[in-house]
Coordinates of C-alpha atoms in Angstrom, one line a residue:
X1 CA 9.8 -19.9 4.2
X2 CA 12.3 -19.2 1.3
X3 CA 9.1 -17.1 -0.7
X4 CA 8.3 -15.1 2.1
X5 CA 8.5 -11.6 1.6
X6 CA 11.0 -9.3 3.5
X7 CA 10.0 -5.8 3.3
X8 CA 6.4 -4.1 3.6
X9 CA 7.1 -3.0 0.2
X10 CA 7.4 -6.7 -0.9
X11 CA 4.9 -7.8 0.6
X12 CA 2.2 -4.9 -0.9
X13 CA 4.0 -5.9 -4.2
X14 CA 3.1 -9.7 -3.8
X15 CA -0.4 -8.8 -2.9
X16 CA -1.2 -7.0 -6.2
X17 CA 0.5 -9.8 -8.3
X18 CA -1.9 -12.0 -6.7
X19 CA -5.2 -9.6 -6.9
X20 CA -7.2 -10.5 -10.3
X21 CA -8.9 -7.6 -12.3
X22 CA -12.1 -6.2 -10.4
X23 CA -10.7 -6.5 -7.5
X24 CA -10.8 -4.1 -4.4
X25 CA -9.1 -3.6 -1.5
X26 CA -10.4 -1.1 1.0
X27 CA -8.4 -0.4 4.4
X28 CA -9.5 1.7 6.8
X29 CA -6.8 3.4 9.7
X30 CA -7.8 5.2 12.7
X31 CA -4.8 7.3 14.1
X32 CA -2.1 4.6 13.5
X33 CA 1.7 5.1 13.5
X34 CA 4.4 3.5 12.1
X35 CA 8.3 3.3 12.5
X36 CA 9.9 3.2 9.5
X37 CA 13.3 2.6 9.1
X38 CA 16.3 5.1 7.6
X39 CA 17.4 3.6 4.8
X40 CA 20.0 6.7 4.4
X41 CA 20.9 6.1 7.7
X42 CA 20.2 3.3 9.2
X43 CA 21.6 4.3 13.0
X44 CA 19.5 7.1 13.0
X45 CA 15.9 7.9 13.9
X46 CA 13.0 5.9 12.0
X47 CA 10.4 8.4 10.3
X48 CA 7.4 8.4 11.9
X49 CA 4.3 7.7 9.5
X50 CA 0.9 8.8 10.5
X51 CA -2.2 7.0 8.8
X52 CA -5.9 8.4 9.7
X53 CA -8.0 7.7 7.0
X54 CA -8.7 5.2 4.3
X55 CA -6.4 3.3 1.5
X56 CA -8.1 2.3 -1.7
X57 CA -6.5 -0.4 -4.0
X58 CA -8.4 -1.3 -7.2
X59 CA -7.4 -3.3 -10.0
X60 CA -9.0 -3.5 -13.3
X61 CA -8.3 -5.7 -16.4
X62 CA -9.5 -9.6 -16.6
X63 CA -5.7 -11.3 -16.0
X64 CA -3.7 -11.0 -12.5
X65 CA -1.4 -8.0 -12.0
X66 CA 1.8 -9.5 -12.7
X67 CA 1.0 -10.0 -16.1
X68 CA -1.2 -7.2 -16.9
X69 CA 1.1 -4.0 -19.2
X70 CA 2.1 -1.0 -17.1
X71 CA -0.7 0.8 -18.4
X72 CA -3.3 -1.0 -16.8
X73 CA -1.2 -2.1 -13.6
X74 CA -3.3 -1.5 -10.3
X75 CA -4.4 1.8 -9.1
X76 CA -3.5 2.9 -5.6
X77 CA -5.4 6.3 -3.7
X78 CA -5.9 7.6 -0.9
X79 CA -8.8 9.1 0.5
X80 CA -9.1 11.9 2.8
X81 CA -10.7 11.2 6.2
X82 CA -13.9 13.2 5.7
X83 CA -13.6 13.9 9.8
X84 CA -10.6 15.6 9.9
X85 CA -10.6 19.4 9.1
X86 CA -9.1 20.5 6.2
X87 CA -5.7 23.0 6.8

């Protein structure tokens, strides 16, 4: 598909242009890991990305993202898993 997106950063960027205001997304991760890529050096060893916890993404304002100003653009947090010990 010539619209499909080819990064994870495109594809949380199409998301939120397609979430309306009000909207909430809630994800939830338990111990996952990801490989990502070095983009300074792309023979060498990904970055390893641990998620345990949750991911909150809200929007607010009546029209979709992509046409919403900056100042109301969507708000992304993360929560602390209230589990783990805190360091």
């Amino acid at each position: 598909m010539p619209d499909q997106p080819s990064s994870w950063a495109e594809t949380a960027a199409s998301l939120l242009t397609k979430l309306s205001g009000g909207v909430e997304l809630n994800l939830a991760f338990d111990q996952v890991e990801l490989q990502v890529p070095n983009q300074q050096n792309p023979a060498g060893q990904p970055a390893t990305w641990r998620l345990n916890g949750s991911l909150r993404i809200r929007t607010k304002g009546e029209a979709p993202a992509s046409s919403l100003p900056v100042s109301t653009a969507p708000v992304v947090s993360a929560a602390p898993d209230p589990n783990r010990p805190h360091v």
